[in-house]
Amino acid sequence: MSENNHDIREIRAGSVVIEVTDETTGQTFRRTFPIDYLETSSVVRLGGENHLGEPSEIVFYTSFGMRKMKDLTGGGIDYDPCGTHTE
C-alpha cells in the first residue's frame, strides 16, 4: 500500500486491468479481466474460476507479509517489534 494512504486497510475490486508492452513490436495493450482482487499490507490475492468452473486463487505475499509469515511459523527473528510483549 502507498505510504500516503495510512487509513486504507484494504483494496477490493471485481475486475483488474492488465497493461503489457510487447517486447518485439513495442506496442502496449490493455485488457480488463473479471478477476476478484484483494490487496492488504500482507498479500495481493487474485481470485476467479479455473477451467472447470471451480473457485481458484493465487496469492502473492508482500515483504511485510513474508516477515509476518516467518514470525508466525517460528522462522523469524525473536524480537518484539511493537515493544508491548513481555516474557
Coordinates of C-alpha atoms in Angstrom, one line a residue:
M1 CA 0.0 0.0 0.0
S2 CA 1.1 3.5 -0.6
E3 CA 2.7 5.4 2.3
N4 CA 0.2 8.3 1.7
N5 CA -2.8 6.1 2.4
H6 CA -2.3 5.1 6.0
D7 CA -6.1 4.9 6.6
I8 CA -6.8 2.5 3.8
R9 CA -6.7 -1.1 5.2
E10 CA -7.5 -3.0 2.0
I11 CA -8.3 -2.5 -1.6
R12 CA -11.0 -4.7 -3.3
A13 CA -12.2 -4.9 -6.9
G14 CA -14.2 -7.3 -9.1
S15 CA -12.0 -6.8 -12.1
V16 CA -8.4 -6.0 -13.0
V17 CA -6.8 -4.2 -15.9
I18 CA -3.5 -5.6 -17.2
E19 CA -1.3 -3.5 -19.3
V20 CA 1.6 -5.0 -21.2
T21 CA 4.1 -3.8 -23.8
D22 CA 5.1 -6.4 -26.4
E23 CA 8.9 -6.9 -26.4
T24 CA 9.0 -7.4 -30.2
T25 CA 6.8 -4.6 -31.5
G26 CA 6.8 -2.2 -28.6
Q27 CA 3.0 -1.9 -28.8
T28 CA 1.1 -1.5 -25.5
F29 CA -2.1 -3.5 -24.9
R30 CA -4.7 -3.1 -22.1
R31 CA -7.1 -5.8 -21.1
T32 CA -9.8 -6.0 -18.5
F33 CA -10.4 -9.3 -16.8
P34 CA -13.2 -10.4 -14.4
I35 CA -10.8 -11.3 -11.5
D36 CA -11.5 -10.7 -7.9
Y37 CA -8.7 -8.5 -6.4
L38 CA -7.9 -8.1 -2.7
E39 CA -4.8 -6.2 -1.5
T40 CA -3.7 -5.7 2.1
S41 CA -0.4 -4.9 3.7
S42 CA 0.4 -8.6 3.7
V43 CA -1.0 -10.0 0.4
V44 CA -2.3 -9.5 -3.0
R45 CA -4.9 -12.1 -3.8
L46 CA -6.4 -12.8 -7.2
G47 CA -9.4 -15.0 -7.4
G48 CA -11.7 -16.4 -10.1
E49 CA -12.6 -19.8 -11.6
N50 CA -10.5 -22.5 -13.2
H51 CA -11.3 -24.2 -16.5
L52 CA -13.8 -26.5 -14.6
G53 CA -15.7 -23.5 -13.1
E54 CA -14.3 -24.2 -9.7
P55 CA -13.1 -21.4 -7.4
S56 CA -9.4 -20.8 -7.8
E57 CA -7.0 -18.1 -6.4
I58 CA -3.4 -17.2 -6.4
V59 CA -1.8 -15.2 -3.5
F60 CA 1.3 -13.0 -3.6
Y61 CA 2.9 -12.1 -0.3
T62 CA 4.3 -8.6 0.2
S63 CA 7.7 -8.3 2.0
F64 CA 5.8 -7.4 5.2
G65 CA 3.5 -10.4 4.7
M66 CA 6.5 -12.7 4.3
R67 CA 8.1 -11.4 7.6
K68 CA 4.8 -12.0 9.3
M69 CA 4.5 -15.5 8.0
K70 CA 8.1 -16.3 9.1
D71 CA 7.3 -15.0 12.6
L72 CA 4.0 -17.0 12.8
T73 CA 5.8 -20.2 11.8
G74 CA 8.8 -19.7 14.0
G75 CA 11.2 -18.8 11.3
G76 CA 11.5 -15.1 12.1
I77 CA 13.9 -13.3 14.4
D78 CA 13.0 -13.2 18.1
Y79 CA 12.2 -9.6 18.9
D80 CA 9.2 -7.6 19.9
P81 CA 8.7 -5.0 17.1
C82 CA 6.0 -3.1 19.0
G83 CA 7.5 -3.2 22.5
T84 CA 4.4 -4.5 24.2
H85 CA 5.1 -8.1 24.8
T86 CA 6.7 -9.4 28.0
E87 CA 8.4 -12.7 28.6

